[in-house]
């Protein structure tokens, strides 16, 4: 059988170590699907229900494994649907290859059905972006696309017209001279980690050794450098503050960390940023400047593999462009070990008080169920190497503060894009990548409803993901954002009847439990996590529970008051919830 372009693509993906493609077929990629079919023993195609989910799955797969994620969609609408998940990959800097279809070359420009110029559509999201118009471009352009995705940790895109997909790979319709094909031996998947220069390290050590109140801010770029981060922090007597995507870098219960930073962070982390005189940033370009030291307050050392990200938020005294783990290994012997640990001790005490307050909010007696209690039940019952995926919204607040990183646990969400709905697709992809681990999607009712059909995907592919729905029957984060702006809530709560997603789970052939009684919650969570297949717990939580910032600023309090004066429709229930939280905190 003559090899077609679709099969050449499949073979080349296999040579790059790709074993899975997430996607949804259509007549715009039938030739590619035939190529995938011919390699089906080695290349698995995971069929989804919505292309957006396919892109999220490819992104989640890349985040969890560090390998290339691949998604495929048909021409026109299918290619458009991929975009939200692809922007998630781009903004969180993970390598994803998107493969789409295109109408036959003979009809391009004739307003043909579903004719969308995807190279133009993708020009912002994809670092490498090409329509393949000649079989002779194979497999070279596949190599270039993948190299761009891996080297730049971003999105690459290839689109194939229908006639090119099924053309013989040896065909040259234009009789052009080929520029030459790369060797067919397996390419190198990644480059060795980049060490730091001695000059950069010497300057960094000089700044850090001179500091009196040193703080560390670590992001997901420091993943894999846990031991090195802890060793440097111990030498500098520095508290470790974590970004939300960087939550997995060091354990939450480690004595050196004060937790997260920002709207979803902790009060100790925010206050120590206001006091520190030296800041070591590792693997992060934290975007929320108002939570960082004020300009001129602290001298900054920044370590990042991507030099273009250094100095984006604050003036930098010492820049180290290198792999985080290697740079910290090289830096450690150059640091003077601190004997004065008073700055660290101060914020360790504040952290202990903060944690006690958070535990107090996990109140099992509250009815409606407190969302903090829901995530605490998950935290208690989950395995020590569980992976938790999360959507954007109030659920991110609860997960940030009440999901404990310990042992081999991990945590993933849409970081910079902060889009709704990736939680379930992430979980499906990560369960596929790590079949022996417990993978839990902690999602809101809003995000789950957007791509809930993918629970059926998990059932059909026998992927035992666990889905925990924090159901407040509202777009909770948007509700509180309206109030913080000083406006009463509007159009953010769903009308009755409230959805029963557990019934959907059972209809799909999975485990489903609906929980409204706090006494039934721990048992339902344990039973779902013990279930051998896909399982879902739909838990009704208090819709008026506010995701309060770690430290309430004057402007926030002022706008909150203004919203009530203007006629906040659920002010009694909201005030009751806030008061209950404060009482519990004072009792802790």
Coordinates of C-alpha atoms in Angstrom, one line a residue:
X1 CA 0.0 0.0 0.0
X2 CA 1.4 3.4 -1.0
X3 CA 2.3 5.7 1.9
X4 CA 0.2 8.8 1.9
X5 CA 0.9 12.1 3.6
X6 CA -1.4 11.3 6.5
X7 CA 0.6 8.1 7.3
X8 CA 3.9 10.0 6.9
X9 CA 2.7 12.4 9.6
X10 CA 1.8 9.5 11.9
X11 CA 5.1 7.8 11.4
X12 CA 7.0 11.0 12.1
X13 CA 5.0 11.6 15.3
X14 CA 5.9 8.1 16.4
X15 CA 9.6 8.8 15.8
X16 CA 9.3 11.9 18.0
X17 CA 8.0 9.7 20.8
X18 CA 4.3 10.7 20.4
X19 CA 2.0 7.9 21.4
X20 CA -1.3 9.7 21.8
X21 CA -3.4 12.2 19.9
X22 CA -6.5 13.8 21.4
X23 CA -9.1 14.8 18.9
X24 CA -12.4 14.7 17.0
X25 CA -12.5 13.6 13.4
X26 CA -14.4 15.2 10.6
X27 CA -14.4 15.2 6.8
X28 CA -11.7 17.8 6.8
X29 CA -9.1 15.4 8.3
X30 CA -10.3 12.0 6.9
X31 CA -6.9 11.6 5.1
X32 CA -5.0 12.2 8.4
X33 CA -7.4 9.8 10.2
X34 CA -6.5 7.1 7.7
X35 CA -2.8 7.7 8.4
X36 CA -3.5 7.4 12.1
X37 CA -5.5 4.3 11.5
X38 CA -2.6 2.6 9.7
X39 CA -0.4 3.2 12.8
X40 CA -3.2 2.4 15.3
X41 CA -1.1 -0.3 17.0
X42 CA 1.4 2.3 18.1
X43 CA -0.4 5.6 17.9
X44 CA -3.5 5.9 20.1
X45 CA -6.3 8.3 19.1
X46 CA -8.4 9.4 22.1
X47 CA -11.9 10.4 20.7
X48 CA -13.4 13.4 22.6
X49 CA -16.8 15.1 22.4
X50 CA -15.6 18.7 21.9
X51 CA -12.4 20.0 20.3
X52 CA -11.8 22.5 23.1
X53 CA -11.5 19.5 25.4
X54 CA -9.0 17.9 23.0
X55 CA -6.7 20.9 23.2
X56 CA -7.1 21.0 27.0
X57 CA -6.2 17.3 27.1
X58 CA -3.1 17.9 25.0
X59 CA -2.1 20.8 27.3
X60 CA -2.7 18.8 30.5
X61 CA -0.7 15.9 29.1
X62 CA 2.2 18.2 28.3
X63 CA 2.0 19.9 31.7
X64 CA 2.0 16.6 33.6
X65 CA 4.6 14.7 31.5
X66 CA 6.8 17.4 30.1
X67 CA 6.4 15.7 26.7
X68 CA 4.7 17.0 23.6
X69 CA 0.9 17.1 23.6
X70 CA -0.9 16.6 20.3
X71 CA -4.4 17.4 19.3
X72 CA -6.3 17.2 16.0
X73 CA -9.4 18.8 14.7
X74 CA -11.2 19.1 11.4
X75 CA -11.4 22.2 9.2
X76 CA -13.5 25.3 10.0
X77 CA -15.4 25.0 13.3
X78 CA -13.3 22.2 14.6
X79 CA -10.1 24.2 14.2
X80 CA -11.8 27.2 15.8
X81 CA -12.8 25.2 18.8
X82 CA -9.2 24.2 19.6
X83 CA -8.2 27.8 20.2
X84 CA -9.1 28.2 23.9
X85 CA -7.1 25.2 25.0
X86 CA -4.2 26.2 22.7
X87 CA -4.0 29.6 24.3
X88 CA -3.9 27.9 27.7
X89 CA -0.8 26.0 26.4
X90 CA 0.8 29.1 25.0
X91 CA 0.3 31.3 28.1
X92 CA 1.4 28.5 30.5
X93 CA 4.4 27.7 28.2
X94 CA 3.9 24.0 27.5
X95 CA 4.6 22.3 24.1
X96 CA 1.6 21.4 22.1
X97 CA 1.2 20.5 18.4
X98 CA -2.2 21.3 16.8
X99 CA -3.1 19.5 13.6
X100 CA -6.0 20.7 11.6
X101 CA -7.7 20.1 8.2
X102 CA -8.2 22.4 5.3
X103 CA -10.4 22.3 2.1
X104 CA -8.8 21.0 -1.1
X105 CA -6.3 23.3 -2.6
X106 CA -8.3 23.6 -5.8
X107 CA -11.2 25.3 -4.0
X108 CA -9.4 27.6 -1.6
X109 CA -10.5 31.2 -2.0
X110 CA -13.9 30.2 -3.5
X111 CA -15.9 30.7 -0.3
X112 CA -16.2 26.9 0.0
X113 CA -18.1 25.4 2.9
X114 CA -16.2 25.7 6.2
X115 CA -13.4 27.5 4.5
X116 CA -11.5 29.2 7.4
X117 CA -8.0 30.4 6.9
X118 CA -6.6 28.7 9.9
X119 CA -3.0 29.9 9.4
X120 CA -4.3 33.5 9.8
X121 CA -6.5 32.5 12.7
X122 CA -3.6 30.8 14.5
X123 CA -0.9 33.4 13.8
X124 CA -1.0 34.7 17.3
X125 CA -1.2 31.4 19.2
X126 CA 1.3 29.4 17.2
X127 CA 5.0 30.0 17.1
X128 CA 5.3 27.8 14.0
X129 CA 2.2 27.9 11.8
X130 CA 2.0 26.4 8.3
X131 CA -0.4 25.1 5.7
X132 CA 1.3 22.1 4.0
X133 CA 0.8 22.3 0.2
X134 CA 3.2 19.8 -1.2
X135 CA 3.9 16.2 -0.1
X136 CA 7.6 16.9 -0.5
X137 CA 7.4 19.1 2.6
X138 CA 7.0 15.9 4.6
X139 CA 8.5 15.0 7.1
X140 CA 10.7 18.1 7.3
X141 CA 8.0 20.5 8.4
X142 CA 6.8 18.1 11.1
X143 CA 10.3 18.2 12.5
X144 CA 10.4 22.0 12.4
X145 CA 7.0 22.3 14.0
X146 CA 7.8 19.9 16.9
X147 CA 11.2 21.5 17.5
X148 CA 9.6 24.9 17.8
X149 CA 7.0 23.6 20.2
X150 CA 9.6 21.8 22.4
X151 CA 12.4 24.4 22.3
X152 CA 10.1 27.4 22.8
X153 CA 7.6 25.5 25.0
X154 CA 4.7 26.8 23.1
X155 CA 2.1 25.9 20.4
X156 CA 2.9 24.8 16.8
X157 CA 0.3 24.3 14.1
X158 CA 0.1 22.4 10.9
X159 CA -2.9 22.4 8.6
X160 CA -3.3 19.9 5.7
X161 CA -5.7 20.4 2.7
X162 CA -7.8 17.4 2.0
X163 CA -6.0 16.5 -1.3
X164 CA -2.6 16.8 0.3
X165 CA -3.6 14.5 3.1
X166 CA -4.2 11.6 0.8
X167 CA -1.5 12.3 -1.8
X168 CA 1.4 9.9 -2.1
X169 CA 4.2 11.1 0.1
X170 CA 6.6 10.8 -2.9
X171 CA 4.4 12.9 -5.1
X172 CA 5.7 16.3 -6.3
X173 CA 2.9 18.0 -8.2
X174 CA 4.9 21.2 -8.8
X175 CA 8.1 19.4 -9.8
X176 CA 10.0 21.6 -7.3
X177 CA 13.4 20.6 -6.1
X178 CA 13.2 19.4 -2.5
X179 CA 15.5 21.3 -0.1
X180 CA 16.5 17.9 1.3
X181 CA 14.9 15.7 4.0
X182 CA 16.3 15.4 7.5
X183 CA 17.7 12.1 8.6
X184 CA 15.0 9.6 9.6
X185 CA 16.7 8.5 12.8
X186 CA 14.8 9.4 16.0
X187 CA 15.4 13.1 16.9
X188 CA 16.6 14.3 20.2
X189 CA 13.5 15.1 22.3
X190 CA 15.0 17.7 24.5
X191 CA 18.2 19.6 25.1
X192 CA 20.4 19.2 28.2
X193 CA 19.5 21.6 31.1
X194 CA 21.3 24.9 30.7
X195 CA 23.8 25.8 33.5
X196 CA 24.3 29.3 34.8
X197 CA 27.4 31.4 34.0
X198 CA 29.8 31.9 36.9
X199 CA 29.6 35.7 36.5
X200 CA 25.8 35.7 36.8
X201 CA 26.0 33.4 39.8
X202 CA 28.7 35.5 41.5
X203 CA 26.5 38.6 41.2
X204 CA 23.5 36.8 42.5
X205 CA 25.4 35.4 45.5
X206 CA 26.7 38.9 46.3
X207 CA 23.2 40.4 46.3
X208 CA 21.7 37.6 48.4
X209 CA 24.5 37.5 50.9
X210 CA 24.1 41.2 51.5
X211 CA 20.3 40.9 52.2
X212 CA 19.0 41.0 55.7
X213 CA 15.4 40.0 55.1
X214 CA 15.5 37.6 52.1
X215 CA 12.3 36.0 50.6
X216 CA 12.0 33.5 47.8
X217 CA 9.2 33.4 45.2
X218 CA 9.1 30.2 43.3
X219 CA 7.0 29.3 40.3
X220 CA 6.3 26.2 38.2
X221 CA 9.6 26.8 36.4
X222 CA 11.2 25.4 39.5
X223 CA 9.3 22.1 39.2
X224 CA 11.8 19.3 39.7
X225 CA 14.1 21.5 41.9
X226 CA 12.3 20.9 45.2
X227 CA 15.5 19.8 47.1
X228 CA 17.5 22.7 45.7
X229 CA 14.8 25.3 46.5
X230 CA 14.6 24.0 50.1
X231 CA 18.4 23.9 50.5
X232 CA 18.8 27.5 49.3
X233 CA 15.9 28.8 51.4
X234 CA 17.4 27.1 54.5
X235 CA 20.8 28.7 53.8
X236 CA 19.3 32.1 53.4
X237 CA 16.8 31.7 56.3
X238 CA 14.3 32.7 53.6
X239 CA 10.5 32.0 53.7
X240 CA 9.3 30.4 50.4
X241 CA 6.3 32.0 48.7
X242 CA 4.7 30.0 45.9
X243 CA 2.8 31.1 42.8
X244 CA -0.4 29.2 42.2
X245 CA 0.9 27.1 39.3
X246 CA 4.1 26.6 41.4
X247 CA 2.1 25.2 44.3
X248 CA 3.6 21.7 43.6
X249 CA 7.2 22.8 43.9
X250 CA 7.5 22.4 47.7
X251 CA 5.3 20.7 50.2
X252 CA 2.6 22.9 51.8
X253 CA 3.4 21.5 55.2
X254 CA 7.1 22.3 55.0
X255 CA 8.3 24.7 57.7
X256 CA 10.0 27.0 55.2
X257 CA 6.9 27.9 53.1
X258 CA 4.3 30.4 53.9
X259 CA 2.0 29.4 51.0
X260 CA 0.7 31.3 48.0
X261 CA 0.7 34.9 46.9
X262 CA -2.0 37.1 45.4
X263 CA -5.8 37.1 45.6
X264 CA -5.8 33.4 46.3
X265 CA -2.7 33.5 48.6
X266 CA -2.0 33.8 52.3
X267 CA -1.8 36.8 54.5
X268 CA 1.8 35.9 55.7
X269 CA 3.0 35.7 52.2
X270 CA 1.6 39.0 51.3
X271 CA 2.9 40.7 54.4
X272 CA 6.5 39.3 54.1
X273 CA 6.6 40.7 50.5
X274 CA 5.9 44.1 52.0
X275 CA 8.8 43.8 54.4
X276 CA 11.6 41.9 52.6
X277 CA 14.7 43.8 51.4
X278 CA 15.8 41.1 49.0
X279 CA 13.8 38.8 46.7
X280 CA 14.9 35.7 44.9
X281 CA 12.5 34.8 42.1
X282 CA 12.9 31.3 40.7
X283 CA 11.0 30.0 37.7
X284 CA 8.3 32.7 37.7
X285 CA 7.5 36.1 36.2
X286 CA 4.6 36.6 38.6
X287 CA 2.2 38.9 36.8
X288 CA 0.4 40.6 39.7
X289 CA 2.7 43.5 40.5
X290 CA 0.7 44.9 43.4
X291 CA 1.6 41.8 45.4
X292 CA 5.3 42.2 44.8
X293 CA 7.7 44.5 46.7
X294 CA 7.2 48.1 45.8
X295 CA 9.8 49.5 43.4
X296 CA 13.0 50.3 45.3
X297 CA 12.0 48.3 48.4
X298 CA 13.9 45.1 47.6
X299 CA 16.9 44.1 45.5
X300 CA 15.8 41.3 43.1
X301 CA 17.6 38.2 41.9
X302 CA 15.8 36.3 39.2
X303 CA 16.5 32.9 37.8
X304 CA 14.7 31.8 34.7
X305 CA 15.5 29.5 31.8
X306 CA 14.0 32.1 29.4
X307 CA 16.0 35.3 29.6
X308 CA 13.2 37.3 28.0
X309 CA 11.1 36.8 31.2
X310 CA 13.7 38.3 33.5
X311 CA 13.0 41.8 34.7
X312 CA 9.4 42.0 33.4
X313 CA 7.9 43.0 36.8
X314 CA 10.7 44.5 38.9
X315 CA 14.1 46.0 38.3
X316 CA 16.6 43.1 38.7
X317 CA 20.0 43.4 40.4
X318 CA 21.2 40.0 39.2
X319 CA 19.8 38.0 36.3
X320 CA 20.6 34.3 36.0
X321 CA 19.4 32.7 32.7
X322 CA 19.6 29.0 33.4
X323 CA 17.8 25.9 34.4
X324 CA 16.4 26.4 37.9
X325 CA 17.7 23.2 39.4
X326 CA 21.2 23.5 38.0
X327 CA 21.4 27.2 38.9
X328 CA 20.4 26.6 42.5
X329 CA 22.9 23.7 42.8
X330 CA 25.7 26.0 41.5
X331 CA 24.5 28.9 43.7
X332 CA 24.2 27.0 47.0
X333 CA 28.0 26.7 47.8
X334 CA 28.4 30.5 47.2
X335 CA 25.9 31.5 49.8
X336 CA 26.7 32.4 53.4
X337 CA 24.6 30.4 55.8
X338 CA 22.5 32.7 58.0
X339 CA 22.6 32.5 61.8
X340 CA 19.9 35.3 62.2
X341 CA 16.7 33.6 61.4
X342 CA 14.3 36.1 63.0
X343 CA 12.7 37.2 59.7
X344 CA 11.9 33.6 58.9
X345 CA 10.7 32.8 62.4
X346 CA 8.3 35.8 62.4
X347 CA 6.6 34.6 59.3
X348 CA 6.6 30.9 60.4
X349 CA 4.6 32.0 63.4
X350 CA 2.2 34.0 61.2
X351 CA 1.9 31.0 58.9
X352 CA 1.0 28.7 61.7
X353 CA -1.8 31.1 62.8
X354 CA -3.0 31.3 59.2
X355 CA -3.2 27.5 58.8
X356 CA -5.2 27.3 62.1
X357 CA -7.6 29.8 60.7
X358 CA -8.0 27.8 57.4
X359 CA -8.6 24.6 59.3
X360 CA -11.3 26.3 61.3
X361 CA -13.1 27.1 58.1
X362 CA -13.3 23.4 57.3
X363 CA -16.3 23.2 59.6
X364 CA -18.3 20.0 59.2
X365 CA -21.3 21.4 61.1
X366 CA -22.2 24.0 58.6
X367 CA -25.3 23.6 56.4
X368 CA -25.2 24.4 53.5
X369 CA -21.9 22.7 53.2
X370 CA -18.9 24.9 53.3
X371 CA -16.7 24.6 50.2
X372 CA -13.7 24.5 52.5
X373 CA -15.0 21.4 54.1
X374 CA -15.6 19.7 50.8
X375 CA -12.0 20.2 49.6
X376 CA -10.7 19.2 53.1
X377 CA -12.5 15.9 52.7
X378 CA -10.9 15.3 49.4
X379 CA -7.5 16.3 50.8
X380 CA -7.8 13.9 53.7
X381 CA -9.0 10.9 51.6
X382 CA -6.7 11.3 48.5
X383 CA -3.5 9.3 48.1
X384 CA 0.0 10.7 48.8
X385 CA 0.8 10.9 45.1
X386 CA -2.6 12.1 43.9
X387 CA -2.9 14.6 41.0
X388 CA -5.5 17.3 41.5
X389 CA -6.7 19.3 38.5
X390 CA -8.7 22.4 39.0
X391 CA -10.9 24.9 37.0
X392 CA -10.8 28.7 37.3
X393 CA -13.2 30.3 39.7
X394 CA -13.9 30.1 43.5
X395 CA -12.8 26.4 43.4
X396 CA -9.2 27.6 42.7
X397 CA -9.3 29.5 46.0
X398 CA -10.5 26.5 47.9
X399 CA -7.9 24.2 46.2
X400 CA -5.1 26.8 46.7
X401 CA -5.7 26.9 50.5
X402 CA -7.0 23.5 51.4
X403 CA -5.4 21.0 49.0
X404 CA -2.1 20.1 50.7
X405 CA 0.9 19.3 48.6
X406 CA 2.8 16.5 50.3
X407 CA 4.7 13.4 49.2
X408 CA 4.3 13.1 45.4
X409 CA 1.1 15.1 45.1
X410 CA 0.7 17.5 42.2
X411 CA -1.6 20.3 41.2
X412 CA -2.6 21.8 37.8
X413 CA -4.8 24.5 36.6
X414 CA -5.0 27.1 33.8
X415 CA -2.5 29.6 35.0
X416 CA -2.1 32.7 32.9
X417 CA -5.2 32.2 30.7
X418 CA -7.4 31.3 33.8
X419 CA -10.0 29.8 31.5
X420 CA -13.0 27.8 32.7
X421 CA -13.5 24.1 31.9
X422 CA -9.9 22.5 31.6
X423 CA -10.2 20.6 34.9
X424 CA -12.0 17.5 33.5
X425 CA -10.0 17.3 30.2
X426 CA -6.7 17.8 32.2
X427 CA -7.7 14.9 34.5
X428 CA -8.5 12.6 31.6
X429 CA -5.2 13.3 29.8
X430 CA -3.2 12.9 33.0
X431 CA -5.0 9.7 33.9
X432 CA -4.1 8.4 30.5
X433 CA -0.5 9.4 31.0
X434 CA -0.3 7.9 34.6
X435 CA -2.8 5.0 34.7
X436 CA -1.5 3.9 38.1
X437 CA -2.1 7.2 39.9
X438 CA -5.2 8.7 41.4
X439 CA -6.3 11.7 39.4
X440 CA -9.0 14.0 40.7
X441 CA -10.7 16.9 39.0
X442 CA -12.0 19.5 41.4
X443 CA -14.3 21.6 39.4
X444 CA -17.2 24.0 39.7
X445 CA -20.7 23.4 38.3
X446 CA -20.1 26.2 35.7
X447 CA -16.9 24.7 34.3
X448 CA -18.1 21.1 34.4
X449 CA -21.3 22.0 32.5
X450 CA -19.2 23.4 29.6
X451 CA -17.5 20.1 28.8
X452 CA -19.4 17.6 30.8
X453 CA -19.7 15.2 27.8
X454 CA -16.1 14.3 28.4
X455 CA -17.1 12.3 31.5
X456 CA -18.5 9.9 28.9
X457 CA -15.1 9.9 27.2
X458 CA -13.5 8.8 30.5
X459 CA -16.0 6.0 30.8
X460 CA -15.5 4.8 27.2
X461 CA -11.8 4.8 27.5
X462 CA -11.9 3.2 31.0
X463 CA -10.0 6.0 32.6
X464 CA -10.8 6.0 36.4
X465 CA -10.8 9.7 36.9
X466 CA -12.6 11.1 39.9
X467 CA -14.6 14.3 39.6
X468 CA -15.6 16.4 42.6
X469 CA -18.1 19.2 41.8
X470 CA -18.2 22.2 44.0
X471 CA -21.8 23.1 43.1
X472 CA -23.0 26.6 44.1
X473 CA -25.4 26.8 41.1
X474 CA -23.7 30.1 40.2
X475 CA -20.6 31.6 38.5
X476 CA -19.2 32.3 42.0
X477 CA -16.0 34.0 41.1
X478 CA -17.8 36.5 38.8
X479 CA -20.3 37.1 41.5
X480 CA -17.6 38.2 44.0
X481 CA -15.7 40.1 41.3
X482 CA -18.9 42.2 40.7
X483 CA -19.2 42.9 44.4
X484 CA -15.5 43.8 44.9
X485 CA -16.0 46.3 42.1
X486 CA -18.8 47.9 44.2
X487 CA -21.7 46.6 42.2
X488 CA -24.5 44.3 43.4
X489 CA -24.4 40.9 41.8
X490 CA -26.3 40.5 38.5
X491 CA -27.0 37.5 36.2
X492 CA -24.5 35.1 37.8
X493 CA -26.8 32.7 39.6
X494 CA -28.7 29.9 37.8
X495 CA -32.4 29.5 38.2
X496 CA -33.9 26.4 39.7
X497 CA -33.9 23.5 39.3
X498 CA -30.4 22.9 40.3
X499 CA -28.5 20.4 38.2
X500 CA -27.9 16.9 39.4
X501 CA -24.6 16.0 37.7
X502 CA -24.5 12.7 39.6
X503 CA -27.4 11.5 37.5
X504 CA -25.4 12.3 34.4
X505 CA -22.5 10.3 35.7
X506 CA -24.7 7.3 36.3
X507 CA -26.3 7.6 32.9
X508 CA -22.8 7.4 31.4
X509 CA -22.0 4.2 33.3
X510 CA -19.9 5.7 36.0
X511 CA -20.3 6.2 39.7
X512 CA -22.4 9.2 40.7
X513 CA -23.4 10.6 44.1
X514 CA -25.3 13.7 45.0
X515 CA -24.5 15.2 48.4
X516 CA -26.5 17.8 50.3
X517 CA -25.9 16.7 53.9
X518 CA -22.5 17.4 55.4
X519 CA -22.6 14.3 57.4
X520 CA -22.7 12.2 54.2
X521 CA -19.8 13.9 52.5
X522 CA -16.7 12.1 53.9
X523 CA -18.2 8.7 53.1
X524 CA -19.3 9.8 49.6
X525 CA -15.8 11.1 48.9
X526 CA -14.1 7.9 50.1
X527 CA -16.5 5.7 48.2
X528 CA -15.9 7.6 45.0
X529 CA -12.1 7.6 45.3
X530 CA -12.2 3.8 46.0
X531 CA -14.5 3.1 42.9
X532 CA -12.4 1.3 40.2
X533 CA -13.8 3.3 37.3
X534 CA -14.8 6.9 36.6
X535 CA -16.6 8.5 39.6
X536 CA -18.3 11.8 40.3
X537 CA -19.5 13.5 43.5
X538 CA -21.8 16.4 43.0
X539 CA -21.8 18.4 46.2
X540 CA -24.2 21.3 46.9
X541 CA -22.2 24.0 48.7
X542 CA -23.0 27.4 50.3
X543 CA -23.4 29.8 47.3
X544 CA -22.8 32.8 49.6
X545 CA -19.4 31.7 50.8
X546 CA -16.9 34.5 49.9
X547 CA -13.4 33.7 48.6
X548 CA -11.9 36.3 50.8
X549 CA -8.4 37.6 49.9
X550 CA -5.6 36.7 52.3
X551 CA -5.4 40.4 53.3
X552 CA -8.4 42.6 52.8
X553 CA -7.2 45.9 51.3
X554 CA -9.0 49.2 52.0
X555 CA -10.3 49.6 48.4
X556 CA -11.7 46.0 48.5
X557 CA -13.6 46.7 51.8
X558 CA -14.9 50.0 50.5
X559 CA -16.3 48.5 47.3
X560 CA -17.8 45.6 49.2
X561 CA -19.7 48.0 51.4
X562 CA -20.8 50.0 48.4
X563 CA -22.2 46.9 46.7
X564 CA -24.4 46.3 49.8
X565 CA -25.5 49.9 50.0
X566 CA -26.7 49.7 46.4
X567 CA -28.9 46.7 47.1
X568 CA -27.0 43.4 47.1
X569 CA -29.8 40.9 46.6
X570 CA -28.3 38.2 48.9
X571 CA -26.8 40.4 51.5
X572 CA -28.3 38.7 54.6
X573 CA -27.0 35.2 53.5
X574 CA -23.6 36.7 52.5
X575 CA -23.1 38.6 55.8
X576 CA -24.1 35.5 57.7
X577 CA -21.5 33.4 55.9
X578 CA -18.7 36.1 56.4
X579 CA -19.6 36.4 60.1
X580 CA -19.6 32.6 60.5
X581 CA -16.1 32.4 58.9
X582 CA -14.8 35.1 61.2
X583 CA -16.2 33.4 64.3
X584 CA -14.5 30.1 63.3
X585 CA -11.2 31.9 62.6
X586 CA -11.3 33.5 66.1
X587 CA -12.0 30.2 67.7
X588 CA -9.0 28.6 66.0

